[in-house]
Amino acid sequence: MKLRNISPLGALYVPWLGRSVGRGETVDIEDSDAQYFLPQSEVWQRSDGAQDGEAKQ
């Protein structure tokens, strides 16, 4: 799954990924890890074209 950092704070260090993610940057994460990122809707936005809770086909 692809997620974009939309945090108003800008770049964030994400320990789960082991690196910083810049504002507007898109990262690939495992679908199984999405449950930890998607509830933070003010910080992360799906960028793979699917809506939250919807599988990408």
mmCIF file with all atom_site columns, N, CA and C in Angstrom:
data_model
loop_
_atom_site.group_PDB
_atom_site.id
_atom_site.type_symbol
_atom_site.label_atom_id
_atom_site.label_alt_id
_atom_site.label_comp_id
_atom_site.label_asym_id
_atom_site.label_entity_id
_atom_site.label_seq_id
_atom_site.pdbx_PDB_ins_code
_atom_site.Cartn_x
_atom_site.Cartn_y
_atom_site.Cartn_z
_atom_site.occupancy
_atom_site.B_iso_or_equiv
_atom_site.pdbx_formal_charge
_atom_site.auth_seq_id
_atom_site.auth_comp_id
_atom_site.auth_asym_id
_atom_site.auth_atom_id
_atom_site.pdbx_PDB_model_num
ATOM 1   N N  . MET A 1 1  ? 0.842   -1.169 0.000  1.00 0.00 ? 1  MET A N  1
ATOM 2   C CA . MET A 1 1  ? 0.000   0.000  0.000  1.00 0.00 ? 1  MET A CA 1
ATOM 3   C C  . MET A 1 1  ? 0.891   1.236  0.000  1.00 0.00 ? 1  MET A C  1
ATOM 4   N N  . LYS A 1 2  ? 0.451   2.255  -0.695 1.00 0.00 ? 2  LYS A N  1
ATOM 5   C CA . LYS A 1 2  ? 1.197   3.517  -0.734 1.00 0.00 ? 2  LYS A CA 1
ATOM 6   C C  . LYS A 1 2  ? 0.481   4.540  0.140  1.00 0.00 ? 2  LYS A C  1
ATOM 7   N N  . LEU A 1 3  ? 1.261   5.190  0.990  1.00 0.00 ? 3  LEU A N  1
ATOM 8   C CA . LEU A 1 3  ? 0.748   6.244  1.866  1.00 0.00 ? 3  LEU A CA 1
ATOM 9   C C  . LEU A 1 3  ? 1.581   7.496  1.665  1.00 0.00 ? 3  LEU A C  1
ATOM 10  N N  . ARG A 1 4  ? 0.917   8.647  1.765  1.00 0.00 ? 4  ARG A N  1
ATOM 11  C CA . ARG A 1 4  ? 1.585   9.949  1.634  1.00 0.00 ? 4  ARG A CA 1
ATOM 12  C C  . ARG A 1 4  ? 1.551   10.655 2.988  1.00 0.00 ? 4  ARG A C  1
ATOM 13  N N  . ASN A 1 5  ? 2.664   11.243 3.354  1.00 0.00 ? 5  ASN A N  1
ATOM 14  C CA . ASN A 1 5  ? 2.763   12.052 4.575  1.00 0.00 ? 5  ASN A CA 1
ATOM 15  C C  . ASN A 1 5  ? 2.102   13.395 4.309  1.00 0.00 ? 5  ASN A C  1
ATOM 16  N N  . ILE A 1 6  ? 1.005   13.666 5.005  1.00 0.00 ? 6  ILE A N  1
ATOM 17  C CA . ILE A 1 6  ? 0.318   14.951 4.884  1.00 0.00 ? 6  ILE A CA 1
ATOM 18  C C  . ILE A 1 6  ? 0.373   15.732 6.197  1.00 0.00 ? 6  ILE A C  1
ATOM 19  N N  . SER A 1 7  ? 1.297   15.359 7.057  1.00 0.00 ? 7  SER A N  1
ATOM 20  C CA . SER A 1 7  ? 1.405   15.976 8.379  1.00 0.00 ? 7  SER A CA 1
ATOM 21  C C  . SER A 1 7  ? 1.655   17.477 8.281  1.00 0.00 ? 7  SER A C  1
ATOM 22  N N  . PRO A 1 8  ? 0.908   18.260 9.065  1.00 0.00 ? 8  PRO A N  1
ATOM 23  C CA . PRO A 1 8  ? 1.162   19.701 9.105  1.00 0.00 ? 8  PRO A CA 1
ATOM 24  C C  . PRO A 1 8  ? 2.515   20.031 9.758  1.00 0.00 ? 8  PRO A C  1
ATOM 25  N N  . LEU A 1 9  ? 3.123   19.052 10.403 1.00 0.00 ? 9  LEU A N  1
ATOM 26  C CA . LEU A 1 9  ? 4.426   19.256 11.039 1.00 0.00 ? 9  LEU A CA 1
ATOM 27  C C  . LEU A 1 9  ? 5.585   19.078 10.071 1.00 0.00 ? 9  LEU A C  1
ATOM 28  N N  . GLY A 1 10 ? 5.298   18.607 8.862  1.00 0.00 ? 10 GLY A N  1
ATOM 29  C CA . GLY A 1 10 ? 6.354   18.421 7.871  1.00 0.00 ? 10 GLY A CA 1
ATOM 30  C C  . GLY A 1 10 ? 6.952   17.032 7.936  1.00 0.00 ? 10 GLY A C  1
ATOM 31  N N  . ALA A 1 11 ? 8.263   16.952 7.776  1.00 0.00 ? 11 ALA A N  1
ATOM 32  C CA . ALA A 1 11 ? 8.959   15.664 7.788  1.00 0.00 ? 11 ALA A CA 1
ATOM 33  C C  . ALA A 1 11 ? 8.819   15.002 9.152  1.00 0.00 ? 11 ALA A C  1
ATOM 34  N N  . LEU A 1 12 ? 8.680   13.686 9.131  1.00 0.00 ? 12 LEU A N  1
ATOM 35  C CA . LEU A 1 12 ? 8.532   12.910 10.360 1.00 0.00 ? 12 LEU A CA 1
ATOM 36  C C  . LEU A 1 12 ? 9.505   11.749 10.357 1.00 0.00 ? 12 LEU A C  1
ATOM 37  N N  . TYR A 1 13 ? 10.104  11.469 11.513 1.00 0.00 ? 13 TYR A N  1
ATOM 38  C CA . TYR A 1 13 ? 10.877  10.239 11.638 1.00 0.00 ? 13 TYR A CA 1
ATOM 39  C C  . TYR A 1 13 ? 9.895   9.152  12.031 1.00 0.00 ? 13 TYR A C  1
ATOM 40  N N  . VAL A 1 14 ? 9.868   8.077  11.263 1.00 0.00 ? 14 VAL A N  1
ATOM 41  C CA . VAL A 1 14 ? 8.924   6.978  11.492 1.00 0.00 ? 14 VAL A CA 1
ATOM 42  C C  . VAL A 1 14 ? 9.723   5.743  11.905 1.00 0.00 ? 14 VAL A C  1
ATOM 43  N N  . PRO A 1 15 ? 9.772   5.445  13.214 1.00 0.00 ? 15 PRO A N  1
ATOM 44  C CA . PRO A 1 15 ? 10.553  4.300  13.682 1.00 0.00 ? 15 PRO A CA 1
ATOM 45  C C  . PRO A 1 15 ? 10.148  2.979  13.021 1.00 0.00 ? 15 PRO A C  1
ATOM 46  N N  . TRP A 1 16 ? 8.869   2.803  12.744 1.00 0.00 ? 16 TRP A N  1
ATOM 47  C CA . TRP A 1 16 ? 8.377   1.577  12.104 1.00 0.00 ? 16 TRP A CA 1
ATOM 48  C C  . TRP A 1 16 ? 9.079   1.355  10.759 1.00 0.00 ? 16 TRP A C  1
ATOM 49  N N  . LEU A 1 17 ? 9.370   2.451  10.060 1.00 0.00 ? 17 LEU A N  1
ATOM 50  C CA . LEU A 1 17 ? 10.040  2.365  8.762  1.00 0.00 ? 17 LEU A CA 1
ATOM 51  C C  . LEU A 1 17 ? 11.558  2.516  8.877  1.00 0.00 ? 17 LEU A C  1
ATOM 52  N N  . GLY A 1 18 ? 12.007  3.042  10.025 1.00 0.00 ? 18 GLY A N  1
ATOM 53  C CA . GLY A 1 18 ? 13.432  3.227  10.242 1.00 0.00 ? 18 GLY A CA 1
ATOM 54  C C  . GLY A 1 18 ? 14.029  4.390  9.470  1.00 0.00 ? 18 GLY A C  1
ATOM 55  N N  . ARG A 1 19 ? 13.180  5.394  9.151  1.00 0.00 ? 19 ARG A N  1
ATOM 56  C CA . ARG A 1 19 ? 13.680  6.546  8.386  1.00 0.00 ? 19 ARG A CA 1
ATOM 57  C C  . ARG A 1 19 ? 12.726  7.717  8.496  1.00 0.00 ? 19 ARG A C  1
ATOM 58  N N  . SER A 1 20 ? 13.167  8.872  8.004  1.00 0.00 ? 20 SER A N  1
ATOM 59  C CA . SER A 1 20 ? 12.319  10.057 7.940  1.00 0.00 ? 20 SER A CA 1
ATOM 60  C C  . SER A 1 20 ? 11.511  10.039 6.652  1.00 0.00 ? 20 SER A C  1
ATOM 61  N N  . VAL A 1 21 ? 10.303  10.578 6.738  1.00 0.00 ? 21 VAL A N  1
ATOM 62  C CA . VAL A 1 21 ? 9.423   10.696 5.574  1.00 0.00 ? 21 VAL A CA 1
ATOM 63  C C  . VAL A 1 21 ? 9.045   12.167 5.455  1.00 0.00 ? 21 VAL A C  1
ATOM 64  N N  . GLY A 1 22 ? 9.417   12.779 4.347  1.00 0.00 ? 22 GLY A N  1
ATOM 65  C CA . GLY A 1 22 ? 9.144   14.196 4.137  1.00 0.00 ? 22 GLY A CA 1
ATOM 66  C C  . GLY A 1 22 ? 7.669   14.472 3.865  1.00 0.00 ? 22 GLY A C  1
ATOM 67  N N  . ARG A 1 23 ? 7.238   15.695 4.153  1.00 0.00 ? 23 ARG A N  1
ATOM 68  C CA . ARG A 1 23 ? 5.851   16.084 3.856  1.00 0.00 ? 23 ARG A CA 1
ATOM 69  C C  . ARG A 1 23 ? 5.627   15.974 2.356  1.00 0.00 ? 23 ARG A C  1
ATOM 70  N N  . GLY A 1 24 ? 4.550   15.272 1.983  1.00 0.00 ? 24 GLY A N  1
ATOM 71  C CA . GLY A 1 24 ? 4.235   15.073 0.583  1.00 0.00 ? 24 GLY A CA 1
ATOM 72  C C  . GLY A 1 24 ? 4.880   13.826 -0.018 1.00 0.00 ? 24 GLY A C  1
ATOM 73  N N  . GLU A 1 25 ? 5.808   13.234 0.713  1.00 0.00 ? 25 GLU A N  1
ATOM 74  C CA . GLU A 1 25 ? 6.495   12.029 0.226  1.00 0.00 ? 25 GLU A CA 1
ATOM 75  C C  . GLU A 1 25 ? 5.585   10.809 0.353  1.00 0.00 ? 25 GLU A C  1
ATOM 76  N N  . THR A 1 26 ? 5.666   9.929  -0.622 1.00 0.00 ? 26 THR A N  1
ATOM 77  C CA . THR A 1 26 ? 4.901   8.688  -0.625 1.00 0.00 ? 26 THR A CA 1
ATOM 78  C C  . THR A 1 26 ? 5.824   7.527  -0.271 1.00 0.00 ? 26 THR A C  1
ATOM 79  N N  . VAL A 1 27 ? 5.336   6.641  0.587  1.00 0.00 ? 27 VAL A N  1
ATOM 80  C CA . VAL A 1 27 ? 6.098   5.458  0.984  1.00 0.00 ? 27 VAL A CA 1
ATOM 81  C C  . VAL A 1 27 ? 5.250   4.214  0.755  1.00 0.00 ? 27 VAL A C  1
ATOM 82  N N  . ASP A 1 28 ? 5.919   3.101  0.496  1.00 0.00 ? 28 ASP A N  1
ATOM 83  C CA . ASP A 1 28 ? 5.260   1.806  0.384  1.00 0.00 ? 28 ASP A CA 1
ATOM 84  C C  . ASP A 1 28 ? 5.324   1.113  1.730  1.00 0.00 ? 28 ASP A C  1
ATOM 85  N N  . ILE A 1 29 ? 4.186   0.603  2.180  1.00 0.00 ? 29 ILE A N  1
ATOM 86  C CA . ILE A 1 29 ? 4.163   -0.191 3.401  1.00 0.00 ? 29 ILE A CA 1
ATOM 87  C C  . ILE A 1 29 ? 3.401   -1.473 3.111  1.00 0.00 ? 29 ILE A C  1
ATOM 88  N N  . GLU A 1 30 ? 3.624   -2.475 3.929  1.00 0.00 ? 30 GLU A N  1
ATOM 89  C CA . GLU A 1 30 ? 2.887   -3.729 3.810  1.00 0.00 ? 30 GLU A CA 1
ATOM 90  C C  . GLU A 1 30 ? 1.420   -3.469 4.173  1.00 0.00 ? 30 GLU A C  1
ATOM 91  N N  . ASP A 1 31 ? 0.520   -4.117 3.460  1.00 0.00 ? 31 ASP A N  1
ATOM 92  C CA . ASP A 1 31 ? -0.909  -3.956 3.752  1.00 0.00 ? 31 ASP A CA 1
ATOM 93  C C  . ASP A 1 31 ? -1.210  -4.293 5.211  1.00 0.00 ? 31 ASP A C  1
ATOM 94  N N  . SER A 1 32 ? -0.519  -5.281 5.758  1.00 0.00 ? 32 SER A N  1
ATOM 95  C CA . SER A 1 32 ? -0.756  -5.683 7.148  1.00 0.00 ? 32 SER A CA 1
ATOM 96  C C  . SER A 1 32 ? -0.342  -4.601 8.144  1.00 0.00 ? 32 SER A C  1
ATOM 97  N N  . ASP A 1 33 ? 0.533   -3.680 7.747  1.00 0.00 ? 33 ASP A N  1
ATOM 98  C CA . ASP A 1 33 ? 0.967   -2.592 8.630  1.00 0.00 ? 33 ASP A CA 1
ATOM 99  C C  . ASP A 1 33 ? 0.063   -1.362 8.545  1.00 0.00 ? 33 ASP A C  1
ATOM 100 N N  . ALA A 1 34 ? -0.809  -1.331 7.548  1.00 0.00 ? 34 ALA A N  1
ATOM 101 C CA . ALA A 1 34 ? -1.669  -0.166 7.335  1.00 0.00 ? 34 ALA A CA 1
ATOM 102 C C  . ALA A 1 34 ? -2.543  0.149  8.541  1.00 0.00 ? 34 ALA A C  1
ATOM 103 N N  . GLN A 1 35 ? -2.911  -0.860 9.306  1.00 0.00 ? 35 GLN A N  1
ATOM 104 C CA . GLN A 1 35 ? -3.763  -0.647 10.477 1.00 0.00 ? 35 GLN A CA 1
ATOM 105 C C  . GLN A 1 35 ? -3.140  0.317  11.485 1.00 0.00 ? 35 GLN A C  1
ATOM 106 N N  . TYR A 1 36 ? -1.840  0.472  11.442 1.00 0.00 ? 36 TYR A N  1
ATOM 107 C CA . TYR A 1 36 ? -1.148  1.376  12.372 1.00 0.00 ? 36 TYR A CA 1
ATOM 108 C C  . TYR A 1 36 ? -1.035  2.798  11.829 1.00 0.00 ? 36 TYR A C  1
ATOM 109 N N  . PHE A 1 37 ? -1.137  2.954  10.529 1.00 0.00 ? 37 PHE A N  1
ATOM 110 C CA . PHE A 1 37 ? -0.968  4.252  9.894  1.00 0.00 ? 37 PHE A CA 1
ATOM 111 C C  . PHE A 1 37 ? -2.299  4.931  9.567  1.00 0.00 ? 37 PHE A C  1
ATOM 112 N N  . LEU A 1 38 ? -3.249  4.184  9.007  1.00 0.00 ? 38 LEU A N  1
ATOM 113 C CA . LEU A 1 38 ? -4.497  4.776  8.517  1.00 0.00 ? 38 LEU A CA 1
ATOM 114 C C  . LEU A 1 38 ? -5.345  5.470  9.579  1.00 0.00 ? 38 LEU A C  1
ATOM 115 N N  . PRO A 1 39 ? -5.379  5.016  10.838 1.00 0.00 ? 39 PRO A N  1
ATOM 116 C CA . PRO A 1 39 ? -6.152  5.761  11.841 1.00 0.00 ? 39 PRO A CA 1
ATOM 117 C C  . PRO A 1 39 ? -5.628  7.177  12.080 1.00 0.00 ? 39 PRO A C  1
ATOM 118 N N  . GLN A 1 40 ? -4.398  7.452  11.667 1.00 0.00 ? 40 GLN A N  1
ATOM 119 C CA . GLN A 1 40 ? -3.800  8.781  11.817 1.00 0.00 ? 40 GLN A CA 1
ATOM 120 C C  . GLN A 1 40 ? -4.078  9.602  10.561 1.00 0.00 ? 40 GLN A C  1
ATOM 121 N N  . SER A 1 41 ? -5.356  9.846  10.294 1.00 0.00 ? 41 SER A N  1
ATOM 122 C CA . SER A 1 41 ? -5.772  10.483 9.036  1.00 0.00 ? 41 SER A CA 1
ATOM 123 C C  . SER A 1 41 ? -5.276  11.922 8.878  1.00 0.00 ? 41 SER A C  1
ATOM 124 N N  . GLU A 1 42 ? -4.849  12.556 9.958  1.00 0.00 ? 42 GLU A N  1
ATOM 125 C CA . GLU A 1 42 ? -4.297  13.905 9.846  1.00 0.00 ? 42 GLU A CA 1
ATOM 126 C C  . GLU A 1 42 ? -2.817  13.864 9.460  1.00 0.00 ? 42 GLU A C  1
ATOM 127 N N  . VAL A 1 43 ? -2.240  12.658 9.433  1.00 0.00 ? 43 VAL A N  1
ATOM 128 C CA . VAL A 1 43 ? -0.824  12.488 9.125  1.00 0.00 ? 43 VAL A CA 1
ATOM 129 C C  . VAL A 1 43 ? -0.609  11.698 7.827  1.00 0.00 ? 43 VAL A C  1
ATOM 130 N N  . TRP A 1 44 ? -1.443  10.676 7.589  1.00 0.00 ? 44 TRP A N  1
ATOM 131 C CA . TRP A 1 44 ? -1.256  9.779  6.441  1.00 0.00 ? 44 TRP A CA 1
ATOM 132 C C  . TRP A 1 44 ? -2.484  9.742  5.556  1.00 0.00 ? 44 TRP A C  1
ATOM 133 N N  . GLN A 1 45 ? -2.253  9.690  4.259  1.00 0.00 ? 45 GLN A N  1
ATOM 134 C CA . GLN A 1 45 ? -3.322  9.605  3.270  1.00 0.00 ? 45 GLN A CA 1
ATOM 135 C C  . GLN A 1 45 ? -2.939  8.523  2.261  1.00 0.00 ? 45 GLN A C  1
ATOM 136 N N  . ARG A 1 46 ? -3.913  7.670  1.928  1.00 0.00 ? 46 ARG A N  1
ATOM 137 C CA . ARG A 1 46 ? -3.646  6.659  0.893  1.00 0.00 ? 46 ARG A CA 1
ATOM 138 C C  . ARG A 1 46 ? -3.364  7.360  -0.421 1.00 0.00 ? 46 ARG A C  1
ATOM 139 N N  . SER A 1 47 ? -2.386  6.849  -1.140 1.00 0.00 ? 47 SER A N  1
ATOM 140 C CA . SER A 1 47 ? -2.063  7.461  -2.428 1.00 0.00 ? 47 SER A CA 1
ATOM 141 C C  . SER A 1 47 ? -2.031  6.409  -3.541 1.00 0.00 ? 47 SER A C  1
ATOM 142 N N  . ASP A 1 48 ? -2.679  5.274  -3.293 1.00 0.00 ? 48 ASP A N  1
ATOM 143 C CA . ASP A 1 48 ? -2.718  4.215  -4.300 1.00 0.00 ? 48 ASP A CA 1
ATOM 144 C C  . ASP A 1 48 ? -4.036  4.188  -5.056 1.00 0.00 ? 48 ASP A C  1
ATOM 145 N N  . GLY A 1 49 ? -4.872  5.208  -4.852 1.00 0.00 ? 49 GLY A N  1
ATOM 146 C CA . GLY A 1 49 ? -6.124  5.319  -5.581 1.00 0.00 ? 49 GLY A CA 1
ATOM 147 C C  . GLY A 1 49 ? -7.328  4.729  -4.890 1.00 0.00 ? 49 GLY A C  1
ATOM 148 N N  . ALA A 1 50 ? -7.129  3.888  -3.864 1.00 0.00 ? 50 ALA A N  1
ATOM 149 C CA . ALA A 1 50 ? -8.249  3.277  -3.146 1.00 0.00 ? 50 ALA A CA 1
ATOM 150 C C  . ALA A 1 50 ? -8.625  4.149  -1.947 1.00 0.00 ? 50 ALA A C  1
ATOM 151 N N  . GLN A 1 51 ? -9.879  4.059  -1.561 1.00 0.00 ? 51 GLN A N  1
ATOM 152 C CA . GLN A 1 51 ? -10.354 4.772  -0.381 1.00 0.00 ? 51 GLN A CA 1
ATOM 153 C C  . GLN A 1 51 ? -10.041 3.924  0.860  1.00 0.00 ? 51 GLN A C  1
ATOM 154 N N  . ASP A 1 52 ? -10.034 4.531  2.041  1.00 0.00 ? 52 ASP A N  1
ATOM 155 C CA . ASP A 1 52 ? -9.810  3.784  3.274  1.00 0.00 ? 52 ASP A CA 1
ATOM 156 C C  . ASP A 1 52 ? -10.833 2.661  3.375  1.00 0.00 ? 52 ASP A C  1
ATOM 157 N N  . GLY A 1 53 ? -10.338 1.470  3.740  1.00 0.00 ? 53 GLY A N  1
ATOM 158 C CA . GLY A 1 53 ? -11.216 0.331  3.903  1.00 0.00 ? 53 GLY A CA 1
ATOM 159 C C  . GLY A 1 53 ? -11.570 -0.365 2.597  1.00 0.00 ? 53 GLY A C  1
ATOM 160 N N  . GLU A 1 54 ? -11.023 0.078  1.493  1.00 0.00 ? 54 GLU A N  1
ATOM 161 C CA . GLU A 1 54 ? -11.334 -0.474 0.181  1.00 0.00 ? 54 GLU A CA 1
ATOM 162 C C  . GLU A 1 54 ? -10.081 -1.095 -0.415 1.00 0.00 ? 54 GLU A C  1
ATOM 163 N N  . ALA A 1 55 ? -10.209 -2.300 -0.901 1.00 0.00 ? 55 ALA A N  1
ATOM 164 C CA . ALA A 1 55 ? -9.061  -2.983 -1.490 1.00 0.00 ? 55 ALA A CA 1
ATOM 165 C C  . ALA A 1 55 ? -8.752  -2.428 -2.869 1.00 0.00 ? 55 ALA A C  1
ATOM 166 N N  . LYS A 1 56 ? -7.470  -2.298 -3.175 1.00 0.00 ? 56 LYS A N  1
ATOM 167 C CA . LYS A 1 56 ? -7.039  -1.869 -4.504 1.00 0.00 ? 56 LYS A CA 1
ATOM 168 C C  . LYS A 1 56 ? -7.080  -3.081 -5.423 1.00 0.00 ? 56 LYS A C  1
ATOM 169 N N  . GLN A 1 57 ? -7.718  -2.953 -6.576 1.00 0.00 ? 57 GLN A N  1
ATOM 170 C CA . GLN A 1 57 ? -7.827  -4.087 -7.493 1.00 0.00 ? 57 GLN A CA 1
ATOM 171 C C  . GLN A 1 57 ? -6.929  -3.938 -8.668 1.00 0.00 ? 57 GLN A C  1
#
